[in-house]
Coordinates of C-alpha atoms and ligand atoms in Angstrom, one line a residue:
M1 CA 121.4 160.4 81.6
C2 CA 117.5 159.5 81.8
G3 CA 116.8 158.9 85.5
I4 CA 113.5 156.2 87.1
V5 CA 111.5 157.1 90.4
G6 CA 109.7 154.5 91.3
Y7 CA 107.3 154.4 94.8
V8 CA 105.0 151.7 96.8
G9 CA 103.3 153.4 100.1
E10 CA 101.5 155.6 101.6
L11 CA 102.3 159.3 100.9
A12 CA 101.4 160.9 97.9
C13 CA 102.6 159.0 95.8
G14 CA 103.2 162.5 93.1
E15 CA 105.0 164.5 95.6
V16 CA 107.5 161.7 95.5
L17 CA 108.1 160.8 92.2
L18 CA 108.8 164.9 91.1
D19 CA 110.6 165.0 94.7
G20 CA 113.1 162.2 93.6
L21 CA 112.8 162.9 89.5
S22 CA 114.3 166.7 90.2
R23 CA 117.8 164.8 92.2
L24 CA 118.3 163.5 89.7
E25 CA 118.0 166.2 87.2
Y26 CA 121.8 166.6 86.9
R27 CA 121.8 164.0 85.4
G28 CA 120.9 165.3 81.9
Y29 CA 116.7 164.9 80.6
D30 CA 115.3 166.6 78.3
S31 CA 111.3 165.7 79.6
A32 CA 109.1 164.0 82.0
G33 CA 106.9 161.9 83.5
I34 CA 105.0 159.9 86.2
A35 CA 102.6 158.3 86.2
I36 CA 100.3 156.9 89.1
W37 CA 97.2 154.0 89.6
D38 CA 94.5 156.4 91.6
G39 CA 92.5 153.9 92.9
E40 CA 90.2 153.3 89.4
S41 CA 93.1 153.4 86.7
I42 CA 96.4 154.3 85.2
R43 CA 96.7 158.2 85.0
R44 CA 99.9 159.6 83.6
V45 CA 101.0 163.3 82.7
R46 CA 103.8 164.0 80.6
A47 CA 105.7 166.6 79.1
E48 CA 108.5 168.2 77.4
G49 CA 111.5 170.2 78.6
K50 CA 112.1 170.5 82.3
L51 CA 110.1 169.2 85.1
F52 CA 108.8 172.8 86.4
N53 CA 106.7 171.8 83.2
L54 CA 105.8 168.7 84.6
D55 CA 105.0 169.6 87.8
R56 CA 102.5 173.0 86.4
R57 CA 100.5 170.3 84.8
F58 CA 101.1 167.4 87.6
R59 CA 99.3 170.4 89.9
E60 CA 96.5 171.8 87.1
N61 CA 95.7 167.5 87.3
P62 CA 96.7 166.8 90.4
I63 CA 96.5 163.0 91.0
E64 CA 96.6 161.0 94.6
G65 CA 97.1 157.5 95.0
S66 CA 100.7 155.9 96.8
I67 CA 101.7 154.4 93.8
G68 CA 103.9 155.1 90.8
I69 CA 106.6 155.9 88.6
G70 CA 108.4 158.8 87.0
H71 CA 111.5 158.9 84.7
T72 CA 112.9 162.2 82.9
R73 CA 114.4 161.1 79.6
W74 CA 117.5 161.5 78.0
A75 CA 116.3 161.7 73.8
T76 CA 118.3 158.7 72.3
H77 CA 115.9 157.3 69.9
G78 CA 113.5 159.8 68.6
A79 CA 112.8 163.0 69.3
P80 CA 112.0 165.0 72.7
V81 CA 109.0 165.7 72.1
E82 CA 105.9 164.6 74.7
R83 CA 105.3 161.3 72.6
N84 CA 108.5 159.8 73.1
A85 CA 108.7 160.5 76.6
H86 CA 108.1 157.9 78.8
P87 CA 106.6 155.7 81.0
H88 CA 105.2 154.5 77.7
R89 CA 101.9 152.9 77.8
V90 CA 100.6 149.8 76.4
D91 CA 96.9 148.7 77.0
D92 CA 97.0 148.4 81.1
V93 CA 101.1 148.4 81.7
V94 CA 102.8 151.5 81.9
L95 CA 106.5 151.1 82.0
V96 CA 109.8 153.1 82.4
H97 CA 113.3 152.1 81.0
N98 CA 116.5 153.6 81.1
G99 CA 119.2 151.8 78.3
I100 CA 118.3 150.5 74.7
I101 CA 117.3 148.4 73.3
E102 CA 120.0 147.3 71.1
N103 CA 117.6 144.8 68.3
H104 CA 113.8 147.2 69.2
T105 CA 113.9 147.3 64.4
A106 CA 113.0 143.9 64.4
L107 CA 111.1 143.3 66.9
R108 CA 108.7 146.7 66.6
Q109 CA 108.4 144.8 62.7
E110 CA 107.6 141.6 64.9
L111 CA 104.9 143.4 67.5
E112 CA 103.4 145.8 64.2
A113 CA 103.2 142.7 62.0
E114 CA 101.2 141.3 64.9
G115 CA 98.6 143.9 64.6
R116 CA 100.5 146.5 67.7
V117 CA 100.2 149.9 67.1
F118 CA 103.1 151.4 68.0
E119 CA 102.7 156.0 68.9
S120 CA 106.3 156.5 69.8
D121 CA 109.3 156.4 67.9
T122 CA 111.1 155.5 70.8
D123 CA 112.9 151.5 71.6
T124 CA 111.9 151.6 74.6
E125 CA 107.3 150.8 73.3
V126 CA 109.0 148.0 72.0
L127 CA 109.4 147.1 75.5
A128 CA 106.0 147.8 77.2
H129 CA 104.5 145.9 73.7
L130 CA 106.5 142.4 75.0
V131 CA 105.4 142.9 78.5
A132 CA 101.7 143.9 77.3
R133 CA 102.0 140.6 75.1
E134 CA 103.4 138.1 78.0
R135 CA 100.0 139.7 80.7
A136 CA 97.2 139.8 77.5
A137 CA 99.2 135.5 77.2
G138 CA 98.1 135.2 81.1
H139 CA 101.4 134.9 83.2
D140 CA 101.6 137.7 85.8
L141 CA 103.7 141.1 86.2
L142 CA 107.1 139.4 87.4
H143 CA 107.2 136.2 84.4
A144 CA 105.8 138.9 82.3
V145 CA 108.2 141.3 82.5
R146 CA 110.9 138.5 82.9
R147 CA 109.5 136.7 79.9
A148 CA 110.0 140.5 77.5
T149 CA 113.2 141.2 78.6
G150 CA 113.6 137.7 78.0
H151 CA 113.5 138.6 74.2
V152 CA 115.7 141.5 74.4
R153 CA 119.3 143.2 73.8
G154 CA 121.0 145.8 74.8
S155 CA 120.8 147.1 78.5
W156 CA 117.8 148.2 80.6
A157 CA 116.6 149.8 84.4
V158 CA 112.8 149.5 84.2
V159 CA 110.1 149.6 86.0
V160 CA 106.5 149.0 85.8
L161 CA 103.4 149.3 86.7
D162 CA 100.0 147.3 86.2
A163 CA 96.0 148.0 86.0
H164 CA 95.2 145.2 86.9
S165 CA 97.3 144.5 89.7
P166 CA 97.7 148.0 91.2
D167 CA 99.9 146.7 94.7
E168 CA 102.6 146.3 92.6
L169 CA 105.8 147.3 91.1
V170 CA 108.1 144.9 88.7
A171 CA 112.2 146.1 88.5
A172 CA 114.6 144.7 86.4
R173 CA 118.7 145.0 85.5
H174 CA 120.4 144.6 82.8
A175 CA 123.2 146.5 83.0
S176 CA 121.8 149.6 83.8
P177 CA 122.3 150.8 88.4
L178 CA 119.1 150.4 89.7
V179 CA 118.8 150.6 93.3
I180 CA 116.0 148.6 95.5
G181 CA 115.4 151.8 98.6
L182 CA 113.6 149.7 101.6
G183 CA 111.1 152.0 104.2
S184 CA 109.0 150.8 106.3
G185 CA 105.2 150.6 105.0
E186 CA 107.1 151.4 101.3
N187 CA 109.8 151.0 99.8
F188 CA 111.4 152.4 96.6
A189 CA 113.4 152.1 93.2
A190 CA 115.5 154.2 91.8
S191 CA 118.4 154.9 89.3
D192 CA 120.2 156.9 91.4
V193 CA 120.7 156.8 95.2
P194 CA 119.6 160.5 95.1
A195 CA 116.5 160.7 94.4
I196 CA 115.5 158.7 97.9
L197 CA 118.2 159.0 100.3
R198 CA 115.3 160.9 101.9
H199 CA 113.4 158.9 101.9
T200 CA 115.7 156.3 103.6
R201 CA 119.6 155.0 104.0
R202 CA 118.6 151.1 103.5
M203 CA 119.7 150.1 100.0
I204 CA 119.7 147.2 98.0
F205 CA 121.9 147.6 94.5
L206 CA 120.4 145.1 92.3
E207 CA 123.0 142.5 90.0
D208 CA 122.0 141.9 86.3
G209 CA 119.9 139.6 85.6
D210 CA 117.5 140.3 88.6
T211 CA 113.8 141.4 88.6
V212 CA 112.0 142.5 91.6
R213 CA 109.1 142.7 92.9
L214 CA 107.5 145.6 95.2
T215 CA 104.9 146.0 97.0
R216 CA 104.7 148.1 100.3
T217 CA 105.6 145.9 102.5
A218 CA 108.2 143.0 100.6
V219 CA 110.2 143.6 98.4
E220 CA 111.2 140.1 96.2
I221 CA 113.9 139.4 93.9
T222 CA 114.3 136.2 91.6
A223 CA 117.9 135.9 89.7
E224 CA 118.5 136.1 86.0
D225 CA 118.5 131.2 86.9
G226 CA 114.8 131.7 87.7
S227 CA 114.9 131.5 91.6
R228 CA 114.8 133.4 95.1
V229 CA 117.8 135.4 95.5
E230 CA 117.9 137.7 99.2
R231 CA 120.2 140.4 98.6
T232 CA 122.1 141.9 101.4
P233 CA 121.2 145.7 101.8
K234 CA 123.6 148.3 102.4
A235 CA 123.3 151.7 104.6
I236 CA 124.5 155.1 102.5
T237 CA 126.6 156.4 105.0
W238 CA 126.6 160.0 103.2
D239 CA 124.8 162.1 104.3
P240 CA 121.3 163.9 101.6
V241 CA 123.2 167.5 102.4
A242 CA 126.4 166.9 100.9
A243 CA 123.2 166.7 97.6
E244 CA 121.9 169.6 97.9
K245 CA 123.9 173.3 97.0
Q246 CA 124.1 175.1 100.2
G247 CA 124.1 178.2 99.7
Y248 CA 126.0 178.4 96.2
K249 CA 124.1 179.5 92.7
H250 CA 124.9 176.4 91.1
F251 CA 126.3 173.2 92.6
M252 CA 129.2 173.0 89.9
L253 CA 130.9 176.8 92.6
K254 CA 129.9 174.1 95.4
E255 CA 131.8 171.4 94.4
I256 CA 134.9 173.3 93.2
H257 CA 134.7 174.6 96.3
E258 CA 135.2 171.9 98.5
Q259 CA 137.4 169.9 96.9
G260 CA 140.2 170.5 99.4
D261 CA 138.0 168.5 101.9
R262 CA 136.8 166.2 99.5
I263 CA 141.4 165.9 98.4
V264 CA 142.0 164.9 102.2
D265 CA 138.2 162.4 102.5
T266 CA 140.4 160.2 99.8
L267 CA 144.1 160.6 101.0
R268 CA 142.6 159.9 104.2
G269 CA 143.6 156.3 106.0
R270 CA 146.0 155.5 102.4
I271 CA 149.4 157.6 104.5
L272 CA 151.3 156.1 107.0
L273 CA 151.9 159.2 108.8
D274 CA 155.2 158.0 110.9
E275 CA 156.8 156.5 107.4
D276 CA 156.0 159.1 104.7
E277 CA 154.4 155.4 102.9
V278 CA 150.7 154.6 100.9
T279 CA 148.4 151.8 102.1
L280 CA 145.9 150.8 99.8
P281 CA 144.7 148.2 101.0
S282 CA 141.1 147.8 98.8
L283 CA 144.1 146.8 96.1
A284 CA 145.4 144.0 98.3
T285 CA 144.9 141.4 95.9
L286 CA 146.6 143.3 93.0
E287 CA 149.9 143.0 95.4
G288 CA 150.9 140.0 94.0
I289 CA 151.4 140.9 90.6
V290 CA 153.0 144.9 91.4
P291 CA 156.8 143.3 90.7
S292 CA 156.1 141.3 87.2
L293 CA 153.5 143.9 86.0
R294 CA 154.8 145.2 82.5
R295 CA 153.1 148.0 81.9
I296 CA 149.4 149.6 82.4
V297 CA 146.7 150.6 80.4
I298 CA 144.6 153.4 81.3
L299 CA 141.4 153.7 79.5
A300 CA 138.8 156.3 80.0
C301 CA 136.3 159.1 79.0
G302 CA 136.1 162.8 79.0
T303 CA 137.5 164.1 82.4
S304 CA 138.5 161.0 83.7
W305 CA 140.3 160.6 80.6
H306 CA 142.8 163.9 81.1
A307 CA 142.9 162.5 85.0
G308 CA 144.6 159.1 82.9
L309 CA 146.7 161.2 80.9
V310 CA 147.9 163.5 84.2
G311 CA 148.4 159.8 86.4
R312 CA 150.4 158.8 83.0
Y313 CA 153.2 161.1 84.1
A314 CA 153.7 160.6 87.8
I315 CA 153.1 156.5 87.5
G316 CA 155.8 157.0 84.9
G317 CA 158.2 158.7 86.6
L318 CA 157.4 157.4 90.3
A319 CA 156.8 153.5 88.9
R320 CA 158.8 153.3 86.0
L321 CA 156.5 151.3 83.8
P322 CA 154.9 152.8 80.7
V323 CA 151.4 154.0 80.2
E324 CA 149.1 153.8 78.0
V325 CA 146.1 155.4 78.2
E326 CA 142.9 155.5 75.8
L327 CA 140.0 156.7 75.1
A328 CA 137.7 153.9 76.2
S329 CA 135.2 154.6 72.9
E330 CA 138.9 154.3 70.9
F331 CA 140.6 150.4 72.9
R332 CA 137.2 148.8 72.6
Y333 CA 136.5 148.2 68.8
R334 CA 140.2 148.1 68.2
N335 CA 141.4 144.7 68.6
P336 CA 144.4 145.5 71.8
V337 CA 146.9 143.6 72.8
M338 CA 146.7 142.3 76.4
D339 CA 148.3 139.5 78.9
G340 CA 148.4 138.9 82.5
E341 CA 151.3 141.0 83.6
T342 CA 148.9 144.4 82.5
L343 CA 147.5 145.7 84.5
A344 CA 143.5 147.5 83.6
I345 CA 142.5 150.2 85.0
A346 CA 138.8 151.5 84.4
I347 CA 138.4 155.6 85.6
S348 CA 135.0 156.7 86.1
Q349 CA 133.0 159.0 87.7
S350 CA 130.3 157.5 87.9
G351 CA 130.8 153.9 87.1
E352 CA 128.3 153.7 84.6
T353 CA 130.0 155.3 82.0
A354 CA 129.1 152.6 79.1
D355 CA 132.9 152.6 76.5
T356 CA 134.8 152.3 79.7
L357 CA 132.9 149.5 80.9
A358 CA 133.4 148.1 78.0
A359 CA 136.5 148.8 77.6
I360 CA 137.6 147.7 81.0
E361 CA 135.3 144.2 80.1
E362 CA 137.2 143.8 77.1
A363 CA 140.9 144.4 78.4
K364 CA 139.4 141.4 81.4
R365 CA 138.5 139.7 78.6
L366 CA 141.5 139.9 76.7
G367 CA 143.4 138.2 80.3
A368 CA 144.5 141.5 81.6
R369 CA 144.5 142.3 85.3
T370 CA 142.1 145.1 86.5
M371 CA 141.0 148.3 88.4
T372 CA 139.0 150.7 88.8
I373 CA 139.4 154.7 90.4
C374 CA 135.7 154.9 91.2
N375 CA 133.6 157.4 93.1
V376 CA 130.4 155.8 93.4
M377 CA 130.7 152.6 95.7
E378 CA 128.0 149.6 94.3
S379 CA 128.6 150.8 90.9
S380 CA 128.9 148.8 87.9
M381 CA 132.6 149.9 87.3
T382 CA 133.1 148.4 91.1
R383 CA 131.5 144.7 90.5
A384 CA 133.2 144.5 86.7
V385 CA 137.3 144.4 87.8
E386 CA 139.6 143.0 90.8
A387 CA 140.8 145.6 92.6
T388 CA 138.8 149.4 93.6
L389 CA 140.5 152.3 94.2
Y390 CA 137.5 154.4 95.7
T391 CA 137.6 158.7 95.0
H392 CA 135.7 160.5 97.8
A393 CA 134.5 162.7 96.3
G394 CA 131.6 162.1 97.4
P395 CA 127.9 163.2 94.6
E396 CA 128.9 164.9 91.7
I397 CA 126.0 166.5 91.0
G398 CA 127.1 169.5 88.5
V399 CA 127.6 168.0 85.1
A400 CA 131.1 169.4 84.3
S401 CA 133.5 167.5 86.6
T402 CA 135.8 169.5 89.0
K403 CA 136.2 167.6 93.0
A404 CA 135.8 163.9 91.1
Y405 CA 138.6 165.6 88.8
T406 CA 140.6 166.4 91.3
T407 CA 140.4 163.5 93.4
Q408 CA 141.3 161.4 90.5
L409 CA 143.9 162.9 90.7
S410 CA 144.7 163.1 93.8
A411 CA 144.2 158.6 93.5
L412 CA 146.4 158.2 90.7
L413 CA 149.0 159.6 92.1
L414 CA 148.6 157.7 95.4
L415 CA 148.3 154.7 92.9
A416 CA 151.4 156.4 91.7
L417 CA 153.9 155.7 94.7
W418 CA 152.5 152.9 95.6
L419 CA 153.2 150.9 93.1
G420 CA 157.1 152.7 93.1
Q421 CA 156.7 151.7 96.8
L422 CA 156.4 147.6 95.7
R423 CA 158.8 148.1 92.5
G424 CA 161.6 149.5 94.6
T425 CA 162.2 152.2 92.8
I426 CA 161.5 155.7 94.3
P427 CA 164.3 157.3 96.5
A428 CA 162.8 158.7 99.9
A429 CA 162.9 162.3 99.3
E430 CA 161.3 162.2 96.4
R431 CA 158.5 159.9 98.2
Q432 CA 158.1 162.4 101.5
A433 CA 158.2 165.8 99.3
T434 CA 155.4 164.0 97.0
I435 CA 153.9 163.4 100.3
R436 CA 153.8 166.4 102.7
S437 CA 152.7 168.9 99.3
L438 CA 149.3 165.7 98.7
R439 CA 148.9 167.1 102.4
A440 CA 149.1 170.5 102.0
L441 CA 147.1 170.8 99.4
P442 CA 143.4 171.9 101.5
R443 CA 145.5 175.0 102.5
Q444 CA 146.3 175.7 99.2
I445 CA 142.8 175.3 97.8
E446 CA 141.5 177.0 100.5
E447 CA 144.5 180.5 99.3
M448 CA 143.6 179.7 95.6
L449 CA 139.9 180.7 96.5
G450 CA 140.2 183.3 97.7
D451 CA 140.6 184.8 93.7
E452 CA 137.4 184.0 92.8
A453 CA 136.1 186.9 92.4
L454 CA 139.7 188.4 90.7
I455 CA 139.1 185.3 87.7
R456 CA 135.3 186.1 87.6
E457 CA 136.6 190.0 86.7
V458 CA 139.2 188.5 83.9
G459 CA 136.5 186.1 82.7
R460 CA 134.5 189.4 81.9
E461 CA 136.5 190.6 79.6
Y462 CA 137.0 187.1 77.4
M463 CA 133.3 186.1 78.4
H464 CA 132.6 187.8 74.2
A465 CA 135.3 185.9 73.2
R466 CA 134.2 182.9 70.2
S467 CA 137.4 180.6 70.9
M468 CA 139.8 179.8 73.8
L469 CA 143.2 178.4 73.2
F470 CA 144.3 176.7 76.1
L471 CA 148.5 176.0 76.0
G472 CA 149.9 173.7 78.6
R473 CA 153.2 170.7 78.7
G474 CA 154.6 167.9 80.3
N475 CA 152.0 166.9 83.1
E476 CA 150.1 170.7 82.5
F477 CA 149.1 169.4 79.1
P478 CA 145.9 166.9 80.2
T479 CA 145.8 170.8 81.9
A480 CA 145.2 172.2 79.0
L481 CA 143.1 170.2 78.0
E482 CA 140.5 169.7 81.0
G483 CA 140.6 173.7 81.0
A484 CA 139.4 173.8 77.8
L485 CA 137.2 171.5 77.7
K486 CA 135.3 172.9 81.2
L487 CA 135.1 175.1 78.5
K488 CA 133.0 174.1 76.2
E489 CA 131.3 172.3 78.4
I490 CA 129.8 174.6 80.8
S491 CA 129.9 178.4 78.7
Y492 CA 129.7 176.9 75.0
I493 CA 132.1 178.7 73.5
H494 CA 134.3 176.7 71.6
A495 CA 137.9 176.3 73.1
E496 CA 140.8 173.7 72.6
G497 CA 143.7 172.6 74.5
Y498 CA 147.2 172.3 72.7
A499 CA 150.4 170.4 73.8
A500 CA 152.5 173.4 73.8
G501 CA 155.4 172.3 72.0
E502 CA 152.6 171.1 69.7
M503 CA 151.5 175.4 68.9
K504 CA 154.2 175.7 66.2
H505 CA 152.8 172.6 64.0
G506 CA 149.4 173.9 63.5
P507 CA 147.7 176.5 65.7
I508 CA 150.1 179.0 65.5
A509 CA 148.5 180.1 62.2
L510 CA 145.1 180.6 64.6
I511 CA 146.5 183.5 66.7
D512 CA 145.7 187.3 66.2
E513 CA 144.1 189.9 69.3
E514 CA 140.4 188.0 68.1
L515 CA 141.5 185.2 70.1
P516 CA 142.2 184.1 73.5
V517 CA 145.0 181.8 74.5
V518 CA 145.6 180.4 78.4
V519 CA 148.8 179.4 78.8
V520 CA 149.5 176.7 82.6
A521 CA 152.7 177.6 83.4
P522 CA 153.3 176.9 87.0
R523 CA 156.9 176.9 88.6
N524 CA 157.8 173.7 87.6
R525 CA 161.1 172.1 85.2
L526 CA 159.4 173.0 82.0
L527 CA 158.5 176.8 83.1
E528 CA 160.7 178.3 80.7
K529 CA 160.0 176.4 77.6
T530 CA 156.8 177.1 78.2
M531 CA 157.6 180.5 78.3
S532 CA 159.0 180.9 75.4
N533 CA 155.4 179.3 74.2
L534 CA 153.2 182.0 76.0
E535 CA 156.4 184.8 74.2
E536 CA 155.7 183.9 70.8
V537 CA 151.0 184.1 71.6
R538 CA 152.7 187.7 72.1
A539 CA 155.1 188.4 68.9
R540 CA 151.6 187.8 67.1
G541 CA 149.4 190.4 69.0
G542 CA 147.1 187.0 71.0
R543 CA 146.2 188.4 73.9
V544 CA 147.8 186.1 77.2
I545 CA 146.4 184.2 80.5
A546 CA 149.1 182.6 82.6
V547 CA 148.2 180.1 84.7
G548 CA 150.8 180.2 87.5
D549 CA 152.8 181.5 90.2
R550 CA 152.4 184.8 90.7
S551 CA 156.3 185.8 91.7
V552 CA 157.4 184.7 88.7
S553 CA 158.0 188.3 87.3
E554 CA 157.9 187.5 83.7
L555 CA 154.7 186.6 84.1
E556 CA 153.0 189.6 85.5
R557 CA 155.4 190.8 82.5
H558 CA 154.3 188.5 79.7
A559 CA 150.6 187.7 80.4
D560 CA 148.1 190.0 80.2
H561 CA 146.3 188.5 83.2
V562 CA 148.0 185.8 85.7
L563 CA 145.8 183.8 87.3
H564 CA 147.6 182.4 90.5
V565 CA 148.5 178.9 90.5
P566 CA 151.6 178.1 94.3
S567 CA 154.0 176.3 93.7
T568 CA 154.8 173.3 95.0
T569 CA 156.5 169.6 93.5
E570 CA 155.6 168.6 90.3
W571 CA 153.3 165.8 90.6
V572 CA 150.9 167.5 92.6
Q573 CA 151.0 170.1 91.1
P574 CA 148.6 169.4 88.3
I575 CA 145.6 168.8 90.8
L576 CA 146.3 172.7 91.8
S577 CA 146.6 174.8 87.8
V578 CA 142.9 173.3 86.7
I579 CA 141.2 175.3 90.0
P580 CA 141.6 178.5 88.7
L581 CA 141.0 176.9 85.2
Q582 CA 138.1 176.1 86.2
L583 CA 136.5 178.7 88.1
F584 CA 137.5 180.8 84.7
A585 CA 135.3 178.4 82.6
Y586 CA 132.8 178.2 85.7
A587 CA 132.6 182.8 86.2
I588 CA 132.8 182.9 81.6
A589 CA 129.4 180.7 82.0
D590 CA 127.6 182.0 84.7
L591 CA 128.6 185.3 83.2
R592 CA 126.9 184.3 80.1
G593 CA 123.6 182.8 81.3
T594 CA 124.0 179.3 80.3
D595 CA 122.9 176.4 82.5
V596 CA 125.6 175.4 84.7
D597 CA 124.8 172.5 86.0
Q598 CA 122.9 170.9 82.9
P599 CA 124.7 171.9 80.2
R600 CA 123.1 172.1 76.8
N601 CA 122.6 168.3 75.4
L602 CA 125.2 166.3 78.0
A603 CA 123.9 164.1 80.4
K604 CA 126.1 163.7 84.3
S605 CA 126.7 160.0 83.3
V606 CA 127.0 158.9 79.9
T607 CA 125.3 155.3 79.8
V608 CA 124.5 154.7 76.4
E609 CA 127.6 154.2 73.5
Ligands
LIG701 O1 131.4 159.3 85.3 P1 132.2 159.3 83.8 O2 134.2 159.7 84.8 O3 132.8 158.0 83.1 O4 132.9 160.2 83.2 C1 133.4 160.5 81.8 C2 132.9 161.6 81.0 O5 131.3 161.5 80.6 C3 132.8 162.4 82.0 O6 134.3 162.6 83.0 C4 132.2 164.0 81.5 O7 133.6 164.4 80.4 C5 132.6 165.0 81.7 N1 131.5 165.4 83.0 C6 133.4 166.1 81.8 O8 133.2 167.6 82.8

């Protein structure tokens, strides 16, 4: 969602801010702005739409200066128009904000009653007025921000600049991420690491309640209770190049191609080669509860929820534990039953999804033990739980999740094997076969990616479809859901995923020659059943795109097209089956000319409810 960059140093601030914002574009936004102290006053430029609009305006009227703040806004309160874009200015204060001020209506009324005039429809402007009011009362900027945030409820990452103290920025965090980048003679603030990674790798991840004063040479952090604190900087080890397109047309395509390597990274050090065993040291704190565990509840949203659905089959099958998979947005409001013998697992690429965070907090409050499968170091999710199993997908920039999904599936399978080992529920042969097929994945993925051009040609035939149905059975039912989600979110073609066995209970009525049906039918123990569904579609004139093993001759006979997926063992198969669907959705979206990496209305990490 929204992105923040703040800079104080010696460089041309406009360039630092625009470059930083461009590296946050993937988060999704619909307007942008920057504000810079030019030596006499704070000048601001804002624009609707994409960053090039802001960039053009800035170049027409450049602002020279070396301290400033910038923002990309994803509209929540108020339309995506210039007057709602950040930075917001009130008196001499300018401010950028990520998050939501929940009590903004009451605060606005209070401030208006005091004679304050609002220029925007945003919740954020309330915060700017509050800071300005505290400044007018004589508080220095740090204390003004602390006092102002004391009045608001909700979530915020803010960075503030004030014309009366133009050598400093003040930043604050509560339930919305904010990172401080440490430089030499310069310092940075950002909502996300990539924004400032080309300038520094030394970062401080702020804690909730922190307020920070940043000057060129100092970073002073005040904790929630008002005491000065030191927070240990972390070194960011991933390469900024990982967040570049590296010659691919889109990040999504690059990320699809990276999957073999990222799965290797996720497995690395977690499989004991000699014994074909799994070791997960980061879960050591939970090891003791495994024998007495009675159930697992997985909490997630979107693609991560689909990963959880696949995980349910593997954990149920290998560790013989009952698993519930809940949409985090539903779980948090339904007064769920939890206890100390339940392990709640939050799955999240970003580690910042508001619903998943709230759900895991709720599970914790109700007494469950907690862990997360997460891709982002030091994210809010990893701080909220007892233990983290990191996926090592690297930065995922395309809004449509691809490598995050397949690394989540790999991590879930490691978890299922680990639980099964500790509970003594996996026959050795099955464990060995599963681990061997995990190891074979990179080679098989490489082989599948060779079909990209063929899949694109199939996509060309269906690029004008108005709707598509995706069917799958067993642990490939979530693959069907994920294939449909990929297609709809980037191509804007309506698509629905369905359990193949449910087709006769309703969706069969939709089938005619206008509705392409994608049937996920890899070689597994349910293949015959899936084939029956495929034939039911054909019998009603439907066109079928099968995802399966080309060596299954019936598939070639009965489907209009086969997107090839090599065969592997049962629990590993969904990691492969989804890849042709990612390529299929990508091809159609690209052929239709949509904004593949930043589809309309979507944000990479959904930090509001
Ligand atoms: O960062 P998270 O994994 O918590 O995000 C959850 C969903 O917003 C996300 O998976 C979304 O559905 C994908 N971008 C879809 O491709």
